[in-house]
Each structure stands twice: as C-alpha cells, then as structure tokens.
PDB file of C-alpha atoms in Angstrom:
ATOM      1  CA  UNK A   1     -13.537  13.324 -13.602  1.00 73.00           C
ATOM      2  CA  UNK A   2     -10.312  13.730 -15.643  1.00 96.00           C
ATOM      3  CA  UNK A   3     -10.465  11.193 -18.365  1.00 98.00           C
ATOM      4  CA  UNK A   4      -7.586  10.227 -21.384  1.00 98.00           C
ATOM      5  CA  UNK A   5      -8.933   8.846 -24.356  1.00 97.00           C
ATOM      6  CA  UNK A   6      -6.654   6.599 -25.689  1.00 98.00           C
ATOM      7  CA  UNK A   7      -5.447   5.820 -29.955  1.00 96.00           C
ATOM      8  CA  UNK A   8      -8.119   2.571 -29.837  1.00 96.00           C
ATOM      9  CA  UNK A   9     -10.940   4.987 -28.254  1.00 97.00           C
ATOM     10  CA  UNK A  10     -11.012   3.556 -24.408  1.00 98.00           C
ATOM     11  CA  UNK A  11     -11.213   6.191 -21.507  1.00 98.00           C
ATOM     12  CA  UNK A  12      -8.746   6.065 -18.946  1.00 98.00           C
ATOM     13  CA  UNK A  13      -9.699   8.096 -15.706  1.00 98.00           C
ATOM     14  CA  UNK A  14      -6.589   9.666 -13.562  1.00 98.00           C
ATOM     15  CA  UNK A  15      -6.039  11.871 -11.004  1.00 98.00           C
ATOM     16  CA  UNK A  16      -3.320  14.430 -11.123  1.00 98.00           C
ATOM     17  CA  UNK A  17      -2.523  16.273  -7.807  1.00 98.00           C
ATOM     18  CA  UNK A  18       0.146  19.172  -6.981  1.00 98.00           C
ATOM     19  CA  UNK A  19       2.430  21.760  -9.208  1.00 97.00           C
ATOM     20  CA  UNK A  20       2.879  20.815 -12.733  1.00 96.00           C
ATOM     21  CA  UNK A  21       6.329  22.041 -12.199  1.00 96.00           C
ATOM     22  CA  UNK A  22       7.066  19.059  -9.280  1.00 98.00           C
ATOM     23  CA  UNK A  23       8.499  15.777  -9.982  1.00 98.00           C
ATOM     24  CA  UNK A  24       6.001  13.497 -10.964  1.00 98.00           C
ATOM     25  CA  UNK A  25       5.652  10.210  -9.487  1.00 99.00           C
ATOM     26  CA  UNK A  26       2.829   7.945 -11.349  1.00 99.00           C
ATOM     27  CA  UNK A  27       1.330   4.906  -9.721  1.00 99.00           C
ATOM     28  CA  UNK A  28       0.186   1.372 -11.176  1.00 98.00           C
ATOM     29  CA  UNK A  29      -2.420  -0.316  -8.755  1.00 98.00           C
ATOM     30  CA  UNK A  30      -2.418  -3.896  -8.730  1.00 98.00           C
ATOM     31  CA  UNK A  31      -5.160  -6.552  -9.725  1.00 98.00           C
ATOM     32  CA  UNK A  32      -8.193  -6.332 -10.193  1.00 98.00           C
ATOM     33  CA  UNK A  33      -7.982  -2.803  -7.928  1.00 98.00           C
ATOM     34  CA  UNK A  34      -7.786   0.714  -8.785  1.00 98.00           C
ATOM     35  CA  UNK A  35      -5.892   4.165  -8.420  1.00 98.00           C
ATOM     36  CA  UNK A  36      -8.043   4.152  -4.946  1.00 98.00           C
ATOM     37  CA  UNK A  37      -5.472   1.804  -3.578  1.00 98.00           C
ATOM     38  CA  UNK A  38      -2.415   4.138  -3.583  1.00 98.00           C
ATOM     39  CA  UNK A  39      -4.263   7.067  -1.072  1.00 97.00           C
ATOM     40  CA  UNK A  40      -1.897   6.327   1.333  1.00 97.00           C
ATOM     41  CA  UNK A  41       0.974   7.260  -0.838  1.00 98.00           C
ATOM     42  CA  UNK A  42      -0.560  10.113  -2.596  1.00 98.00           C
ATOM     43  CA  UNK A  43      -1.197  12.048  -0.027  1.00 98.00           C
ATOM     44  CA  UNK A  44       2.057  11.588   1.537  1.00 98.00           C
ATOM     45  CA  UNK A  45       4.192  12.450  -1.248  1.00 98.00           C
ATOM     46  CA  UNK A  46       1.814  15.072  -2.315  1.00 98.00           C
ATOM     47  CA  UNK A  47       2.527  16.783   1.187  1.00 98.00           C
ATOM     48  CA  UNK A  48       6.424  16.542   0.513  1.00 98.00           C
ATOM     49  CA  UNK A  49       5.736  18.482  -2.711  1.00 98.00           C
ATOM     50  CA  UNK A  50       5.458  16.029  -5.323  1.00 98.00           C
ATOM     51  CA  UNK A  51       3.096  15.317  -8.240  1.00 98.00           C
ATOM     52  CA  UNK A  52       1.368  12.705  -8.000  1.00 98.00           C
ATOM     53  CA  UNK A  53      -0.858  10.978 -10.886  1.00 98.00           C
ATOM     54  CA  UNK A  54      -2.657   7.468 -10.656  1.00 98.00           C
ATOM     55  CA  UNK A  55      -4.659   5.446 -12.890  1.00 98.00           C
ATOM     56  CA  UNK A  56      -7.304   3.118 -13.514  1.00 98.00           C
ATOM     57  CA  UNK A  57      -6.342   0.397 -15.664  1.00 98.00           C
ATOM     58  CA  UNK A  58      -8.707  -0.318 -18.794  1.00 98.00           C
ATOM     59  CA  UNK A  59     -11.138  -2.735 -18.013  1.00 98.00           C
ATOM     60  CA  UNK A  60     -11.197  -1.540 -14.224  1.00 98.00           C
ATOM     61  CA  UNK A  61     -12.206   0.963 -11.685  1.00 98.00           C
ATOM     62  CA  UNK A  62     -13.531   3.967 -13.422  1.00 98.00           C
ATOM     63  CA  UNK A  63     -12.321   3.653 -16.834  1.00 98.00           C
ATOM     64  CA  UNK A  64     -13.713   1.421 -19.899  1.00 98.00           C
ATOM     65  CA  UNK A  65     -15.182  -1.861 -19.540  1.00 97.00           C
ATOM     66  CA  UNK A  66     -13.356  -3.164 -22.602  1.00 96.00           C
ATOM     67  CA  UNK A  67     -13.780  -6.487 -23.665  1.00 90.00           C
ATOM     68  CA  UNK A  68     -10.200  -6.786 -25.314  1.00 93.00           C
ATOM     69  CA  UNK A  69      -6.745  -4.963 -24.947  1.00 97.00           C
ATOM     70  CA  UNK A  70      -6.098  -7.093 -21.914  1.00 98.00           C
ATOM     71  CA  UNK A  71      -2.300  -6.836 -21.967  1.00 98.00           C
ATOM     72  CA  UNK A  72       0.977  -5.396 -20.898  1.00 98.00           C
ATOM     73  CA  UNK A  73       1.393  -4.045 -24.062  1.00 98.00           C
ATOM     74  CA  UNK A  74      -1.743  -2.067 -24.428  1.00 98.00           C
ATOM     75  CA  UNK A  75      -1.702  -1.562 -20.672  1.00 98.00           C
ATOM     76  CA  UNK A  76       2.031   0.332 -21.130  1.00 98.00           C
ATOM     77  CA  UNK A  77       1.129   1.759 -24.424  1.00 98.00           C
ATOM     78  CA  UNK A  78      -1.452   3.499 -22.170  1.00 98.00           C
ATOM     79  CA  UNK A  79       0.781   4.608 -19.748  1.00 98.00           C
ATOM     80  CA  UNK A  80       2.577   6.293 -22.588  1.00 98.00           C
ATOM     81  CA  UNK A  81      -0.337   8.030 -23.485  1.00 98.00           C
ATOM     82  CA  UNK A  82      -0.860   9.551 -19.809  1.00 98.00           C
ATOM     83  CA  UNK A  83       2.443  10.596 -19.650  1.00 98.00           C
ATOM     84  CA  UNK A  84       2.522  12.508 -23.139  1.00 98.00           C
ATOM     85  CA  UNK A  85      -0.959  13.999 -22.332  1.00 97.00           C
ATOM     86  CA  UNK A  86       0.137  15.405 -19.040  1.00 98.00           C
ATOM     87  CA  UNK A  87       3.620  16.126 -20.593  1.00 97.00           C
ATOM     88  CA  UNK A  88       5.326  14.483 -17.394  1.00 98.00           C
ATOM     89  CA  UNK A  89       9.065  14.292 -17.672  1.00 98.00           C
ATOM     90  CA  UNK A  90      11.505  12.174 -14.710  1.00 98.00           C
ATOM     91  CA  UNK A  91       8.767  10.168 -13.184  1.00 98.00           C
ATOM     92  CA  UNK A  92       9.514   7.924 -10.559  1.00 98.00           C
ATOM     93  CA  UNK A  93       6.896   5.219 -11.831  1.00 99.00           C
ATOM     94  CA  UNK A  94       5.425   2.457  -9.041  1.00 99.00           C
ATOM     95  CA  UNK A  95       3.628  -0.146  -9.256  1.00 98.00           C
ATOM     96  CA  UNK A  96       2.343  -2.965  -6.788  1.00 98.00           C
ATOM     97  CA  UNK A  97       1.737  -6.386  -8.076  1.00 98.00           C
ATOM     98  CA  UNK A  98       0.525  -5.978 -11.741  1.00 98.00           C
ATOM     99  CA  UNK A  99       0.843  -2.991 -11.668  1.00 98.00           C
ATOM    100  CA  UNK A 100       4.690  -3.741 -11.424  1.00 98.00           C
ATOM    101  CA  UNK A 101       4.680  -5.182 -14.724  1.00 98.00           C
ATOM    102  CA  UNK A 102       3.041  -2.586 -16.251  1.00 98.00           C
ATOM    103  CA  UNK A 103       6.002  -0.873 -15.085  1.00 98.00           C
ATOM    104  CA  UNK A 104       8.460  -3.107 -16.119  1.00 98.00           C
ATOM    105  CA  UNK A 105       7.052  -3.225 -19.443  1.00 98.00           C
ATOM    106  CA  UNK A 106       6.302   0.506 -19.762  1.00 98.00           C
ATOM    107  CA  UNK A 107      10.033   1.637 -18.310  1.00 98.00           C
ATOM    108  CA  UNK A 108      11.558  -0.742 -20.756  1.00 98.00           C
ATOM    109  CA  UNK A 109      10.765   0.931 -23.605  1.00 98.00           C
ATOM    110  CA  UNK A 110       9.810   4.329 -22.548  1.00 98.00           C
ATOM    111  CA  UNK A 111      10.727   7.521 -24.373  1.00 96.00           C
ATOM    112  CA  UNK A 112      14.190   8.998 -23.497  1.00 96.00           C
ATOM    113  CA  UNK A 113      13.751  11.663 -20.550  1.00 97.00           C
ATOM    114  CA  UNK A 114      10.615  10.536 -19.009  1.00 98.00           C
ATOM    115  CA  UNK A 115      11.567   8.580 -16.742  1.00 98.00           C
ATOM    116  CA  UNK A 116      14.325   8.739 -13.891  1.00 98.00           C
ATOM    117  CA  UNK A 117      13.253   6.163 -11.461  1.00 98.00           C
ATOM    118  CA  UNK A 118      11.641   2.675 -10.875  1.00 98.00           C
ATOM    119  CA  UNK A 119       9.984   1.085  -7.856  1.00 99.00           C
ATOM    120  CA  UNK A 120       8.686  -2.730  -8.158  1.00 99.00           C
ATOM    121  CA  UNK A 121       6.648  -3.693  -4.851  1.00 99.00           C
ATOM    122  CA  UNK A 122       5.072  -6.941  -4.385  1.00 98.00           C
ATOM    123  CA  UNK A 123       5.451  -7.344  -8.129  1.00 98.00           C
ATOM    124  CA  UNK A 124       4.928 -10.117 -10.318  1.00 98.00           C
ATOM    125  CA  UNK A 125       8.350  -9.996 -12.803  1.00 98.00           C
ATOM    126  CA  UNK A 126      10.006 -12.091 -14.063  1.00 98.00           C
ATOM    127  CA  UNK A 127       7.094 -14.287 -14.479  1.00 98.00           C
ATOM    128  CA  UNK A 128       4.903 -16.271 -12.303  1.00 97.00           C
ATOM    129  CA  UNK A 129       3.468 -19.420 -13.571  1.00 98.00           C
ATOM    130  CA  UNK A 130       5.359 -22.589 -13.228  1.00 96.00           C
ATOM    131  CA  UNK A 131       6.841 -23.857 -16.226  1.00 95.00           C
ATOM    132  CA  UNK A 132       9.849 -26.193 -17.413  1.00 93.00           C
ATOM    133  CA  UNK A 133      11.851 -23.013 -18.117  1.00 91.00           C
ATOM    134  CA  UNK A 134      10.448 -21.531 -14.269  1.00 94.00           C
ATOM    135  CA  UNK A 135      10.127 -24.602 -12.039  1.00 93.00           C
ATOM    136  CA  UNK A 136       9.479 -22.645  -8.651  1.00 91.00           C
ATOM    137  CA  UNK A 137       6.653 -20.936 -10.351  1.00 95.00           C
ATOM    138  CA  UNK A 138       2.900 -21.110  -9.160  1.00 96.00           C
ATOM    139  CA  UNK A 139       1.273 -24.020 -10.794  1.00 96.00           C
ATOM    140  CA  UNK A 140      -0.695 -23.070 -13.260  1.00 97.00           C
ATOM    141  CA  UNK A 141      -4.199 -24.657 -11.299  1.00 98.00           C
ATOM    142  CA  UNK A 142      -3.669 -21.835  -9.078  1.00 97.00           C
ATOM    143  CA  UNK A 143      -4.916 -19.383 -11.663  1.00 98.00           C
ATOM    144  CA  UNK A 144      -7.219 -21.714 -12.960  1.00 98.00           C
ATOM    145  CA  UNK A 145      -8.621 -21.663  -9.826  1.00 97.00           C
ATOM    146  CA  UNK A 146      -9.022 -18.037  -9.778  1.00 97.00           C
ATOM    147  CA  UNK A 147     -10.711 -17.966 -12.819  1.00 98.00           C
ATOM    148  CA  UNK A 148     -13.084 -20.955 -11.601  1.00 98.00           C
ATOM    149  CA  UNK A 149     -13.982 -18.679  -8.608  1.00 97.00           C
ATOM    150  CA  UNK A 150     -13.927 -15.684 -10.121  1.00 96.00           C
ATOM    151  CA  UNK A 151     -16.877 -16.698 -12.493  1.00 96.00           C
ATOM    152  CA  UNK A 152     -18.757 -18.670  -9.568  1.00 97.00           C
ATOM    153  CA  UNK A 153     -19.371 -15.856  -7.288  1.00 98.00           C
ATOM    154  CA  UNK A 154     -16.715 -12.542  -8.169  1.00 98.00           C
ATOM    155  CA  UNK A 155     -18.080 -10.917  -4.872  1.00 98.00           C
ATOM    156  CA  UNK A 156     -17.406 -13.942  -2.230  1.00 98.00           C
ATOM    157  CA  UNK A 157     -13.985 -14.659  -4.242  1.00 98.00           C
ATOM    158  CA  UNK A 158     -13.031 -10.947  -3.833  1.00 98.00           C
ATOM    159  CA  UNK A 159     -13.846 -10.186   0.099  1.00 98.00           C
ATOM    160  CA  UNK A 160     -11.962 -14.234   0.724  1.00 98.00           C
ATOM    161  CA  UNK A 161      -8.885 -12.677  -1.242  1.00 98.00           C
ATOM    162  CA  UNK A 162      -8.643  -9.152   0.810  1.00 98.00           C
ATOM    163  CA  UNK A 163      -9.727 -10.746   4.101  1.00 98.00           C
ATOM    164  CA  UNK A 164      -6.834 -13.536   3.674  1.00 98.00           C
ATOM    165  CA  UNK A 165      -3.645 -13.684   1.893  1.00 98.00           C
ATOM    166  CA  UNK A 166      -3.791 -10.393   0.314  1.00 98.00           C
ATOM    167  CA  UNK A 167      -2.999  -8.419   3.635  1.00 98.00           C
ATOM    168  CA  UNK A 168      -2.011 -11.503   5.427  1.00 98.00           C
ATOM    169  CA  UNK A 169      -5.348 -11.662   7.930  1.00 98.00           C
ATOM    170  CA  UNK A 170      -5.113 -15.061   7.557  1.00 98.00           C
ATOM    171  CA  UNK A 171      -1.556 -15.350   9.989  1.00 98.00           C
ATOM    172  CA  UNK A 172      -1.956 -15.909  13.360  1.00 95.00           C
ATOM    173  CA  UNK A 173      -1.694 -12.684  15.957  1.00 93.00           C
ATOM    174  CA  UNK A 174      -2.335 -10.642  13.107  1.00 95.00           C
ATOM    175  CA  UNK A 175      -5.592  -8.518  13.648  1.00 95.00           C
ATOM    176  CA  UNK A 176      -8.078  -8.188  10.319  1.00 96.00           C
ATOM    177  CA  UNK A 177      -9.390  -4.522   9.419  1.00 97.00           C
ATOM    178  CA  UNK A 178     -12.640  -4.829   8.111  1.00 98.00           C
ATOM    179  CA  UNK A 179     -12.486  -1.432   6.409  1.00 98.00           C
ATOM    180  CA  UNK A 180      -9.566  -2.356   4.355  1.00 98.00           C
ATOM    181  CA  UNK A 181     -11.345  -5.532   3.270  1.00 98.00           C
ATOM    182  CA  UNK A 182     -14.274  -3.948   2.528  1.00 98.00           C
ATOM    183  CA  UNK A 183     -12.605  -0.870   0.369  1.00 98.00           C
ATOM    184  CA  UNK A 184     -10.443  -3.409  -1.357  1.00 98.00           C
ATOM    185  CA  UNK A 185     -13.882  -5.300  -2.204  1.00 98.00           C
ATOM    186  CA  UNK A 186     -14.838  -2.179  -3.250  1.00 98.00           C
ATOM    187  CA  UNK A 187     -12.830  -1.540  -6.001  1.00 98.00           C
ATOM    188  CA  UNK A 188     -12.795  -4.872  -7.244  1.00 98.00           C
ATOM    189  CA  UNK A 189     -16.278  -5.430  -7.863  1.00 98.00           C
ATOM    190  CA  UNK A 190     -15.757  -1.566  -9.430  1.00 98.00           C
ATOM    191  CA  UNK A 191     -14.511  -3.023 -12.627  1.00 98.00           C
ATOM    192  CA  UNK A 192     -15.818  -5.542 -15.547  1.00 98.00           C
ATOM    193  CA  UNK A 193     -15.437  -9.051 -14.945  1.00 97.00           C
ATOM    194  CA  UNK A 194     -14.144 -10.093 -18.354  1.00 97.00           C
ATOM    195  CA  UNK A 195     -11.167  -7.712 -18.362  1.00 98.00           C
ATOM    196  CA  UNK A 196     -10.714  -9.141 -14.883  1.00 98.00           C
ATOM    197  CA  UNK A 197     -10.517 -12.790 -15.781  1.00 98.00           C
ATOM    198  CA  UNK A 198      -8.626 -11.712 -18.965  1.00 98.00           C
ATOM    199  CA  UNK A 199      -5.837 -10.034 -16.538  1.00 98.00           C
ATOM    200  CA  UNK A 200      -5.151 -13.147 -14.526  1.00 98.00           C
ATOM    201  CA  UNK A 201      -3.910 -15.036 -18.045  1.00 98.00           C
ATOM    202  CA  UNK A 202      -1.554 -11.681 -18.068  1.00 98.00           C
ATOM    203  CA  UNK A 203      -0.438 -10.931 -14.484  1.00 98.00           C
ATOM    204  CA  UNK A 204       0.648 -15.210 -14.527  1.00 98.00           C
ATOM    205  CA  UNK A 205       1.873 -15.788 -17.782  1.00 98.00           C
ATOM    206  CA  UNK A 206       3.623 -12.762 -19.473  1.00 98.00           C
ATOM    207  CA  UNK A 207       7.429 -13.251 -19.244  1.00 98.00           C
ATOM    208  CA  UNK A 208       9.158  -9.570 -18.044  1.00 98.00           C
ATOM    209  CA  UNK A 209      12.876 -10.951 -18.460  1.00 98.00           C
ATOM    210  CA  UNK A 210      13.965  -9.030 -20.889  1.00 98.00           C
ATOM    211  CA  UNK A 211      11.511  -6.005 -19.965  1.00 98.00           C
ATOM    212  CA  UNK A 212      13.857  -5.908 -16.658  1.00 98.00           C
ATOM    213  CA  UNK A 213      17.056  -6.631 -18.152  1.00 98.00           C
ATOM    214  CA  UNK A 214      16.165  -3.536 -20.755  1.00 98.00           C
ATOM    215  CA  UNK A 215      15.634  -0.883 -17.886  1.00 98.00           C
ATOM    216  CA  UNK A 216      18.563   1.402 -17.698  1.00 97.00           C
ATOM    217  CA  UNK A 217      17.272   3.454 -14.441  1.00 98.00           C
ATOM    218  CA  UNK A 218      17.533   3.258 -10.674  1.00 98.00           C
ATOM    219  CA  UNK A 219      15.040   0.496  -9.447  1.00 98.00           C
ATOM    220  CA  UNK A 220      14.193  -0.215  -6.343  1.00 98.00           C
ATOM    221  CA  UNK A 221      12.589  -3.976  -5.542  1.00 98.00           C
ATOM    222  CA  UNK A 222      10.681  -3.671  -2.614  1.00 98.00           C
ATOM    223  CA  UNK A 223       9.274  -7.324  -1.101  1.00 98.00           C
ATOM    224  CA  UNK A 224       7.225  -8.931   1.989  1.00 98.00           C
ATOM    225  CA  UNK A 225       8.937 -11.685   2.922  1.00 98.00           C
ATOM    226  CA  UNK A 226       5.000 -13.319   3.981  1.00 98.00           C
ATOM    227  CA  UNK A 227       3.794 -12.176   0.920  1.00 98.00           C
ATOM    228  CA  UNK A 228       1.690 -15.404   0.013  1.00 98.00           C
ATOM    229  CA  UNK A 229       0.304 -13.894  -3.026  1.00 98.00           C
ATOM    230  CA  UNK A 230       3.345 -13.130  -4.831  1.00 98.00           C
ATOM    231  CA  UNK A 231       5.949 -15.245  -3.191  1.00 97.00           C
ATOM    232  CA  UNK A 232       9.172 -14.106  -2.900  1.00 98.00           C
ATOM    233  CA  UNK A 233      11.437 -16.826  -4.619  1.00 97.00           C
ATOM    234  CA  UNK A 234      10.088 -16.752  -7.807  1.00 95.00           C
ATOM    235  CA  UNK A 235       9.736 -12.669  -8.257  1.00 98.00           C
ATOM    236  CA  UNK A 236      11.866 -10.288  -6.446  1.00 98.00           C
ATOM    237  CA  UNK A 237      15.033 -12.431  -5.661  1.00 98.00           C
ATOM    238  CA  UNK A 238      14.681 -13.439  -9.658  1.00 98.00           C
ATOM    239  CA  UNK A 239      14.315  -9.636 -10.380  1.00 98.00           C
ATOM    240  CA  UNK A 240      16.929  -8.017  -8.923  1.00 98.00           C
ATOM    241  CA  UNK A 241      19.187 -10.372 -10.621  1.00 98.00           C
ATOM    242  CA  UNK A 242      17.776  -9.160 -13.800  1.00 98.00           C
ATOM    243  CA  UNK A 243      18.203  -5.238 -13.363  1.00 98.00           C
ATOM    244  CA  UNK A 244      21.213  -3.430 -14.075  1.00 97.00           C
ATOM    245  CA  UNK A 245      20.810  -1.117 -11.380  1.00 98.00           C
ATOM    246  CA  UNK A 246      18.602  -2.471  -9.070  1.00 98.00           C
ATOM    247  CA  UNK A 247      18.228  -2.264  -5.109  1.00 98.00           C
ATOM    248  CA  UNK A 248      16.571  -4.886  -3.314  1.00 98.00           C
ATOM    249  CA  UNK A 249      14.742  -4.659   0.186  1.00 98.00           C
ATOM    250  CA  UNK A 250      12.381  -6.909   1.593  1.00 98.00           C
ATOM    251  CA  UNK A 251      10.770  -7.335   4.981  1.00 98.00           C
ATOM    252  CA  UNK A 252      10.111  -9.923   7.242  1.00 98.00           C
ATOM    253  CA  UNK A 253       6.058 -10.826   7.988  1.00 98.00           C
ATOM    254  CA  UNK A 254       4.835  -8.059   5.374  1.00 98.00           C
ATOM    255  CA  UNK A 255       1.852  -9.388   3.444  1.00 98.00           C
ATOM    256  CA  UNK A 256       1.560  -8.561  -0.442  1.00 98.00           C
ATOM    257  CA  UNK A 257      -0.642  -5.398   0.310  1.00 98.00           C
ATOM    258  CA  UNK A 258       2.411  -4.040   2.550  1.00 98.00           C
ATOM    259  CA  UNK A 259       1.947  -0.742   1.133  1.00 98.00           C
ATOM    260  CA  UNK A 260      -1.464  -0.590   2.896  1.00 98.00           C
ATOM    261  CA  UNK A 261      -0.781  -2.123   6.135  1.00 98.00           C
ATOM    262  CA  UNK A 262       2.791  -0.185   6.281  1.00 98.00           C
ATOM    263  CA  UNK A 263       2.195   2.378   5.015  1.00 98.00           C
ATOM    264  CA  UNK A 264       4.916   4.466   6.692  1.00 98.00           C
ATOM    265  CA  UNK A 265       7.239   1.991   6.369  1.00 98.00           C
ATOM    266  CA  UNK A 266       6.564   1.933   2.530  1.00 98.00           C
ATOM    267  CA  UNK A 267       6.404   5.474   1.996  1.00 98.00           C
ATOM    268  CA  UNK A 268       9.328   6.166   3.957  1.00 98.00           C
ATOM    269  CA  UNK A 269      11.481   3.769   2.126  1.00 98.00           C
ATOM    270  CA  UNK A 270      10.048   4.705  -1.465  1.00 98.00           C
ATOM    271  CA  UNK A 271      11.082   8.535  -0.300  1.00 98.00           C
ATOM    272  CA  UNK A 272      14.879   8.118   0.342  1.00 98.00           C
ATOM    273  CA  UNK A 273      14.990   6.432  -2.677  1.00 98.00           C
ATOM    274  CA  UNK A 274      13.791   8.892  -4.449  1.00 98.00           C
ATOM    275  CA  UNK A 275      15.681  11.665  -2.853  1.00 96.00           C
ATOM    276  CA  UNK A 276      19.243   9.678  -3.445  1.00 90.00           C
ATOM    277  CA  UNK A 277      20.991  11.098  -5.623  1.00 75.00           C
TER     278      UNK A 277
END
C-alpha cells in the first residue's frame, strides 16, 4: 500500500498509476466513499497515457480513522501534501461531490505551477445548506437527518442512499445494479463513523464563494440535471457564476453518481476538456 504521512501524523493511502513524466490528473471521491469510486476513470485515462493518482480522504477508506481534522482545510492542506510528495506539476484535479470542494478549496490556494485544470462534478460549491444569505439551500433537517440515521444503523442508511437517490434507482424505468450498490456500501462502511458524521457538518455548511471566485484556471462544471442529492439550483448554476473561467455542462436525467452510471459519457467529456488547448 502506498501511504503519505501527513505534518499532524495521519496516513493517507493513494494510488499512483502510469509515467511520472505524464500529466497528472488527481481525483477527490465524494462522501463518505473512497479512491475505489473513480476506477472507471482511472483506467480510462490511464489507457490514454495519463497519470493518474487518487486518494482516500482522512477519516475514510484506507487511511486514518482520525477523530478530528474533519475539514476542507485540513482535507486541502492534504492534498498539498500528495502533490509535493509525488512532485506532480499541471494536474487536472477532479472531484465529485465533496470531493469538489476539496477541490475548490485546494485549487484556490494552490502553489503556482501545479495546477492547470479544474473539473467540479456533482459538487457541492458554493454552499449547500439553506440559510437567510442562501434561501434555495437544503434545509438544514436534511443533514440532521443524516446524522440521525447515520448513528441509528450506518449500514441500512448507507445501502438506502446508493440504492436510491445517489444513482437515481429510485426514478421510474430506471433499472437498479445491485453491484454498484453493494461496492458503494462497500466503501462506506470502509471508513470511521465519526469522521463520517463530522464530514456531513462540512460537505453542508462550508461556504466555497470565495474559494471559486479565487481560482484562476480552466474549470469545467459538470452537472445531472436529476441529481437529487446535490440539486442543481443551488450548486452548479451558482458556481459557474462564481468562476472566472468556468464551463458549464449538465445533463438531463443523470443522477449525482453520473460518473458511475455514464461513465463514457463522463470520461469522454472530462477528456476534451482536458485536451483543449
């Protein structure tokens, strides 16, 4: 296992696939999951002769069980860390859902040269929980509710979540794959509970504005117009509004885990972008 250990001593377990000389891209998997869910997308952009590195968050997956350092800021100053270690220079950095703000937040401040690109899918910026200042937010019972399940019975919550709204099994004429389900159950009972319920205060509450209005590169907003998760209104068509140089795309009946179930949709769109000059 290839493991970082971070400044505040917690281990952070990656894979890094391909030439050292290719361009990196670096994924950011989204709550509470792991590098596991971007296979898909490493493999394909391995094949087309990229790097490709992926993470597991602290607190989940295969890296520490922490009980604190629940945060973008730790959870970018991490990212840092990776990308010094492995001395990667003009990533394209993705990440779905959470792991979008981990991007946002990370990009925004990164160190000049190491990064060229962005890609936001599914991903919670500017800031999801309804407030007075964002009044098309998600009510903040939502999350409470989360939490409320989350401590009652993490397993039944988990395989609900990626056997409904998550990949949008729940729609009508839409046909549930029980070996997504169960994989995504997988890697969410893979990680601790406690930096889990921590993350769901962070993926809800922390405010990205300025993170996006900071980020100086090429980013491309990527969206399910069904994602029921993540909706819409009160994320990407807020971000893109934010960017300087942003490029928005969404798509009609994709669920929030879009870059499972379309996967060659995704990829395909993620790859032009990248190759544009």
């Amino acid at each position: 296992m290839a493991i970082l250990q971070t400044k505040d001593g917690v281990d952070i377990y990656y894979k890094d696939w391909g030439p050292e000389s290719a361009q990196p891209i670096v994924f950011h998997h989204g709550w509470p999951l792991t590098a596991d869910e971007w296979d898909s997308q490493m493999l394909f952009f391995l094949d087309k002769g990229f790097r490709v590195v992926a993470f597991d968050r602290r607190g989940d997956g295969r890296s520490s069980q922490v009980g604190d350092g629940i945060d973008m800021d730790h959870y970018a100053a991490d990212t840092a860390e990776l990308v010094a270690k492995l001395n990667l220079r003009d990533t394209v950095q993705v990440g779905h859902s959470t792991g979008g703000g981990v991007v946002a937040r990370y990009v925004a401040g990164a160190d000049k040269g190491r990064v060229a690109k962005a890609v936001l899918i599914g991903a919670v910026p500017p800031i999801m929980v309804k407030s007075d200042g964002n009044p098309e937010g998600t009510p903040i019972e939502v999350f409470d509710g989360f939490r409320e399940q989350l401590l009652k019975n993490r397993a039944q919550f988990y395989h609900d979540i990626a056997s409904g709204p998550f990949y949008g099994f729940n729609r009508d004429n839409v046909e549930s794959r029980p070996g997504i389900v169960l994989n995504w159950w997988r890697q969410g009972m893979l990680g601790g509970v406690k930096a889990q319920y921590d993350c769901v205060k962070v993926f809800s509450e922390t405010d990205f504005t300025e993170d996006l209005k900071r980020i100086d590169v090429p980013t491309l907003v990527l969206h399910g117009e069904d994602d029921q998760v993540v909706p819409i209104h009160d994320s990407a068509l807020l971000s893109i509004k934010l960017l300087r140089n942003g490029t928005l795309k969404t798509y009609p009946g994709y669920p929030h885990g879009m870059a499972t179930t379309h996967a060659d949709v995704i990829n395909k769109d993620i790859l032009e972008f990248i190759r544009v000059n």
